[in-house]
Tab-separated table of C-alpha atoms in Angstrom:
chain	number	residue	atom	x	y	z
P	27	UNK	CA	-3.295	-31.962	29.752
P	28	UNK	CA	-3.796	-29.071	27.487
P	29	UNK	CA	-1.087	-27.176	25.569
P	30	UNK	CA	0.058	-23.936	27.259
P	31	UNK	CA	-0.872	-20.646	25.350
P	32	UNK	CA	1.265	-20.185	22.168
P	33	UNK	CA	2.117	-17.149	19.968
P	34	UNK	CA	0.832	-18.346	16.449
P	35	UNK	CA	2.693	-17.306	13.157
P	36	UNK	CA	2.548	-14.151	11.421
P	37	UNK	CA	2.916	-13.904	7.603
P	38	UNK	CA	4.477	-10.684	6.430
P	39	UNK	CA	3.477	-11.533	2.782
P	40	UNK	CA	-0.272	-11.118	3.667
P	41	UNK	CA	0.198	-7.484	4.861
P	42	UNK	CA	-1.901	-5.126	2.545
P	43	UNK	CA	-2.984	-8.168	0.333
P	44	UNK	CA	-6.382	-7.924	-0.845
P	45	UNK	CA	-8.343	-10.942	0.426
P	46	UNK	CA	-12.048	-11.706	-0.378
P	47	UNK	CA	-14.158	-14.067	1.862
P	48	UNK	CA	-17.590	-15.287	0.846
P	49	UNK	CA	-20.024	-16.199	3.690
P	50	UNK	CA	-17.839	-14.167	6.007
P	51	UNK	CA	-20.251	-12.626	8.434
P	52	UNK	CA	-20.394	-15.580	10.881
P	53	UNK	CA	-19.147	-18.938	11.669
P	54	UNK	CA	-15.927	-20.451	9.901
P	55	UNK	CA	-16.031	-17.254	7.609
P	56	UNK	CA	-16.010	-14.766	10.308
P	57	UNK	CA	-12.921	-16.503	11.650
P	58	UNK	CA	-11.283	-15.916	8.174
P	59	UNK	CA	-12.262	-12.433	8.156
P	60	UNK	CA	-10.831	-11.711	11.627
P	61	UNK	CA	-7.426	-13.453	11.208
P	62	UNK	CA	-6.528	-12.157	7.874
P	63	UNK	CA	-7.606	-8.539	9.026
P	64	UNK	CA	-5.305	-9.051	12.115
P	65	UNK	CA	-2.446	-10.090	9.674
P	66	UNK	CA	-2.766	-6.550	8.061
P	67	UNK	CA	-4.540	-7.710	4.990
P	68	UNK	CA	-7.109	-5.848	3.173
P	69	UNK	CA	-10.089	-7.945	3.678
P	70	UNK	CA	-13.602	-8.017	1.987
P	71	UNK	CA	-16.417	-10.192	2.825
P	72	UNK	CA	-19.748	-11.090	1.088
P	73	UNK	CA	-22.892	-12.065	3.022
P	74	UNK	CA	-26.566	-11.920	3.379
P	75	UNK	CA	-26.450	-11.334	6.884
P	76	UNK	CA	-26.057	-7.601	7.513
P	77	UNK	CA	-26.525	-7.753	11.331
P	78	UNK	CA	-23.934	-10.481	11.919
P	79	UNK	CA	-21.760	-8.510	9.699
P	80	UNK	CA	-22.030	-5.288	11.729
P	81	UNK	CA	-21.371	-7.227	14.897
P	82	UNK	CA	-18.010	-8.763	13.174
P	83	UNK	CA	-16.823	-5.296	12.281
P	84	UNK	CA	-17.508	-3.794	15.663
P	85	UNK	CA	-14.998	-6.372	16.996
P	86	UNK	CA	-12.446	-5.401	14.491
P	87	UNK	CA	-11.990	-1.736	15.143
P	88	UNK	CA	-8.378	-1.925	16.102
P	89	UNK	CA	-7.068	-3.603	12.791
P	90	UNK	CA	-4.886	-1.716	10.353
P	91	UNK	CA	-7.342	-2.140	7.560
P	92	UNK	CA	-11.072	-2.108	8.412
P	93	UNK	CA	-12.762	-5.001	6.367
P	94	UNK	CA	-15.291	-4.103	3.810
P	95	UNK	CA	-18.668	-5.860	4.038
P	96	UNK	CA	-20.668	-6.131	0.901
P	97	UNK	CA	-24.256	-7.493	1.199
P	98	UNK	CA	-24.643	-10.236	-1.441
P	99	UNK	CA	-26.774	-13.139	-2.283
P	100	UNK	CA	-24.153	-15.554	-3.659
P	101	UNK	CA	-26.986	-17.596	-5.536
P	102	UNK	CA	-27.598	-14.506	-7.776
P	103	UNK	CA	-24.557	-14.509	-10.129
P	104	UNK	CA	-24.953	-11.223	-11.535
P	105	UNK	CA	-24.909	-9.749	-7.957
P	106	UNK	CA	-21.930	-11.820	-7.392
P	107	UNK	CA	-20.073	-10.439	-10.258
P	108	UNK	CA	-21.078	-6.850	-9.101
P	109	UNK	CA	-19.843	-7.487	-5.553
P	110	UNK	CA	-16.463	-8.614	-6.838
P	111	UNK	CA	-16.280	-5.537	-8.993
P	112	UNK	CA	-16.976	-3.332	-5.909
P	113	UNK	CA	-14.302	-4.863	-3.857
P	114	UNK	CA	-11.764	-4.467	-6.709
P	115	UNK	CA	-12.786	-0.750	-6.943
P	116	UNK	CA	-12.487	0.021	-3.242
P	117	UNK	CA	-9.596	-2.208	-2.034
P	118	UNK	CA	-7.605	-3.276	-5.104
P	119	UNK	CA	-7.230	-6.307	-7.212
P	120	UNK	CA	-8.039	-9.582	-5.523
P	121	UNK	CA	-5.005	-11.850	-4.502
P	122	UNK	CA	-6.589	-14.216	-2.245
P	123	UNK	CA	-10.256	-15.759	-2.479
P	124	UNK	CA	-11.558	-17.798	0.610
P	125	UNK	CA	-14.703	-19.393	-1.304
P	126	UNK	CA	-16.398	-20.369	2.085
P	127	UNK	CA	-20.332	-19.889	1.844
P	128	UNK	CA	-22.462	-22.837	2.196
P	129	UNK	CA	-25.372	-24.005	4.227
P	130	UNK	CA	-25.739	-27.556	5.709
P	131	UNK	CA	-29.304	-27.550	5.948
P	132	UNK	CA	-30.940	-31.008	6.679
P	133	UNK	CA	-33.171	-32.581	4.244
P	134	UNK	CA	-34.561	-35.821	3.010
P	135	UNK	CA	-33.605	-37.860	-0.152
P	136	UNK	CA	-37.106	-38.962	-0.759
P	137	UNK	CA	-38.787	-35.565	-0.641
P	138	UNK	CA	-36.049	-33.717	-2.601
P	139	UNK	CA	-37.597	-31.887	-5.726
P	140	UNK	CA	-35.606	-30.564	-8.933
P	141	UNK	CA	-36.185	-27.026	-7.416
P	142	UNK	CA	-34.749	-28.080	-4.122
P	143	UNK	CA	-31.686	-29.567	-5.931
P	144	UNK	CA	-31.016	-26.475	-7.924
P	145	UNK	CA	-31.371	-24.250	-5.174
P	146	UNK	CA	-28.963	-26.372	-2.961
P	147	UNK	CA	-26.380	-26.491	-5.844
P	148	UNK	CA	-26.604	-22.564	-6.101
P	149	UNK	CA	-25.938	-22.194	-2.385
P	150	UNK	CA	-23.165	-24.914	-1.975
P	151	UNK	CA	-21.404	-25.432	-5.267
P	152	UNK	CA	-22.210	-22.958	-8.102
P	153	UNK	CA	-20.910	-19.827	-6.593
P	154	UNK	CA	-17.505	-21.294	-6.006
P	155	UNK	CA	-17.012	-21.791	-9.728
P	156	UNK	CA	-17.997	-18.363	-10.696
P	157	UNK	CA	-16.362	-16.583	-7.937
P	158	UNK	CA	-13.027	-18.212	-9.010
P	159	UNK	CA	-13.823	-17.152	-12.608
P	160	UNK	CA	-14.562	-13.580	-11.325
P	161	UNK	CA	-11.142	-13.085	-9.687
P	162	UNK	CA	-8.920	-14.905	-11.986
P	163	UNK	CA	-7.862	-11.977	-14.007
P	164	UNK	CA	-6.964	-10.136	-10.955
P	165	UNK	CA	-4.604	-12.800	-9.771
P	166	UNK	CA	-3.178	-13.285	-13.346
P	167	UNK	CA	-2.275	-9.565	-13.436
P	168	UNK	CA	-0.708	-9.594	-9.968
P	169	UNK	CA	1.476	-12.505	-11.005
P	170	UNK	CA	-0.215	-15.052	-8.948
P	171	UNK	CA	-2.731	-15.653	-6.296
P	172	UNK	CA	-4.425	-18.169	-3.787
P	173	UNK	CA	-7.777	-19.676	-4.090
P	174	UNK	CA	-9.061	-21.670	-1.029
P	175	UNK	CA	-12.338	-23.647	-1.331
P	176	UNK	CA	-14.083	-25.043	1.641
P	177	UNK	CA	-14.708	-28.753	1.436
P	178	UNK	CA	-16.009	-31.077	4.213
P	179	UNK	CA	-15.256	-34.519	5.657
P	180	UNK	CA	-19.143	-35.148	5.600
P	181	UNK	CA	-19.012	-37.169	2.439
P	182	UNK	CA	-15.700	-39.000	3.189
P	183	UNK	CA	-17.172	-40.310	6.339
P	184	UNK	CA	-20.603	-41.032	4.863
P	185	UNK	CA	-22.858	-38.789	7.017
P	186	UNK	CA	-26.536	-39.025	6.281
P	187	UNK	CA	-29.274	-36.481	6.535
P	188	UNK	CA	-28.164	-34.076	4.044
P	189	UNK	CA	-27.312	-35.927	0.640
P	190	UNK	CA	-27.426	-32.669	-1.585
P	191	UNK	CA	-24.784	-30.979	0.835
P	192	UNK	CA	-22.554	-33.770	0.771
P	193	UNK	CA	-22.740	-34.080	-3.000
P	194	UNK	CA	-21.904	-30.470	-3.374
P	195	UNK	CA	-18.996	-30.699	-1.011
P	196	UNK	CA	-17.547	-33.772	-2.874
P	197	UNK	CA	-17.909	-31.865	-6.085
P	198	UNK	CA	-15.742	-28.978	-4.681
P	199	UNK	CA	-12.964	-31.463	-4.252
P	200	UNK	CA	-13.130	-32.260	-8.090
P	201	UNK	CA	-13.478	-28.536	-8.862
P	202	UNK	CA	-10.031	-27.900	-7.319
P	203	UNK	CA	-8.426	-30.705	-8.877
P	204	UNK	CA	-9.904	-29.744	-12.382
P	205	UNK	CA	-8.755	-26.161	-12.206
P	206	UNK	CA	-5.372	-26.672	-10.717
P	207	UNK	CA	-3.503	-27.030	-14.003
P	208	UNK	CA	-5.041	-24.319	-15.841
P	209	UNK	CA	-4.646	-21.897	-12.980
P	210	UNK	CA	-1.436	-23.075	-12.106
P	211	UNK	CA	0.082	-21.889	-15.414
P	212	UNK	CA	-0.710	-18.368	-14.334
P	213	UNK	CA	0.856	-18.851	-10.930
P	214	UNK	CA	-2.729	-19.174	-9.224
P	215	UNK	CA	-2.777	-21.804	-6.404
P	216	UNK	CA	-5.981	-23.582	-5.522
P	217	UNK	CA	-6.573	-25.794	-2.599
P	218	UNK	CA	-9.317	-27.393	-0.670
P	219	UNK	CA	-9.499	-26.601	2.900
P	220	UNK	CA	-11.448	-29.445	4.605
P	221	UNK	CA	-13.142	-29.125	7.953
P	222	UNK	CA	-14.189	-31.693	10.352
P	223	UNK	CA	-16.892	-30.875	12.875
P	224	UNK	CA	-16.137	-27.234	13.606
P	225	UNK	CA	-18.075	-26.054	16.656
P	226	UNK	CA	-19.411	-22.741	15.649
P	227	UNK	CA	-22.291	-20.962	17.540
P	228	UNK	CA	-24.751	-22.603	14.987
P	229	UNK	CA	-23.458	-25.892	15.591
P	230	UNK	CA	-23.877	-25.553	19.259
P	231	UNK	CA	-27.261	-24.055	18.848
P	232	UNK	CA	-28.617	-26.651	16.484
P	233	UNK	CA	-26.745	-30.001	16.620
P	234	UNK	CA	-24.127	-30.352	19.415
P	235	UNK	CA	-25.787	-32.418	22.243
P	236	UNK	CA	-24.409	-35.047	24.649
P	237	UNK	CA	-24.535	-37.611	21.670
P	238	UNK	CA	-22.533	-35.448	19.513
P	239	UNK	CA	-19.918	-34.900	22.146
P	240	UNK	CA	-19.587	-38.525	22.568
P	241	UNK	CA	-19.213	-38.915	18.882
P	242	UNK	CA	-16.417	-36.237	18.895
P	243	UNK	CA	-14.601	-38.074	21.651
P	244	UNK	CA	-14.974	-41.381	19.814
P	245	UNK	CA	-13.920	-40.307	16.307
P	246	UNK	CA	-11.164	-37.570	16.723
P	247	UNK	CA	-7.756	-38.663	17.416
P	248	UNK	CA	-7.275	-35.339	19.308
P	249	UNK	CA	-9.616	-34.284	22.155
P	250	UNK	CA	-11.303	-31.319	22.178
P	251	UNK	CA	-13.141	-29.143	19.681
P	252	UNK	CA	-12.206	-27.972	16.268
P	253	UNK	CA	-12.843	-24.464	16.021
P	254	UNK	CA	-13.009	-21.756	13.474
P	255	UNK	CA	-9.679	-20.349	14.477
P	256	UNK	CA	-8.082	-23.701	13.673
P	257	UNK	CA	-9.364	-23.501	10.103
P	258	UNK	CA	-8.188	-19.902	9.731
P	259	UNK	CA	-4.627	-20.616	10.811
P	260	UNK	CA	-4.468	-23.198	8.120
P	261	UNK	CA	-5.984	-20.697	5.652
P	262	UNK	CA	-3.380	-17.962	6.442
P	263	UNK	CA	-0.681	-20.470	5.367
P	264	UNK	CA	-2.420	-21.488	2.171
P	265	UNK	CA	-2.718	-17.832	1.374
P	266	UNK	CA	0.709	-16.501	2.141
P	267	UNK	CA	3.897	-16.949	0.014
P	268	UNK	CA	4.963	-19.686	2.503
P	269	UNK	CA	2.758	-22.185	0.385
P	270	UNK	CA	3.930	-20.942	-3.015
P	271	UNK	CA	4.466	-24.471	-4.280
P	272	UNK	CA	1.277	-26.106	-2.878
P	273	UNK	CA	-1.641	-26.545	-5.145
P	274	UNK	CA	-4.516	-29.146	-5.890
P	275	UNK	CA	-4.228	-30.375	-2.290
P	276	UNK	CA	-6.678	-31.169	0.379
P	277	UNK	CA	-5.852	-29.804	3.773
P	278	UNK	CA	-7.832	-31.574	6.275
P	279	UNK	CA	-8.456	-29.943	9.726
P	280	UNK	CA	-10.738	-32.384	11.719
P	281	UNK	CA	-8.750	-33.532	14.741
P	282	UNK	CA	-7.741	-36.664	13.151
P	283	UNK	CA	-11.383	-37.976	12.366
P	284	UNK	CA	-10.854	-39.006	8.839
């Protein structure tokens, strides 16, 4: 049996609020962009995939504030800083950061080179730190804000096949804990949103097969697929004033896998 269609929550505090999403052109990030835009927020997103970004924007022609796409390679920290400045100039000081961008490229431990290691950290960890640094003064000037970093259950369940990715994702949980007190003194909340196996188009194309479906059915307490929309609805709550006294927490959306 499935649940009947439902009307999901609206958050008045998100209307006109400036929201920045990294890695927002596709997958979970695109879900963030759409859901925040449909709440009336002023959304900007950074990505390297201009074609996917354009397709996303075409589907959001009816929102109050058309999202702003800024092409940016997040591994280039100078470009990241310039992109944040462009967003600020165009749609105002940033009140919400969804630090989402990542790449779960499979790789082998025995063949990892130092260059591979540095490149993986740049894609999956380093930009989180410096994106938060870049928006902190905005949030402080606004009297507070919300930072939402994307973690993963992959390291919790000891997945193999991509050790640099799981290392980086575990480190994001430490980053959230390590910044919570300092940012909290400025009324800036920081939390970790932790996806299970979210079935995006990429996951279907590359990895979801009959064996994967069987693993989901065996490991999740709830039947069915965790979708990008499920993560986005949790992010809306963490960004809105409704969660004003929540910080330094992990919010796991995995169907009960962990």
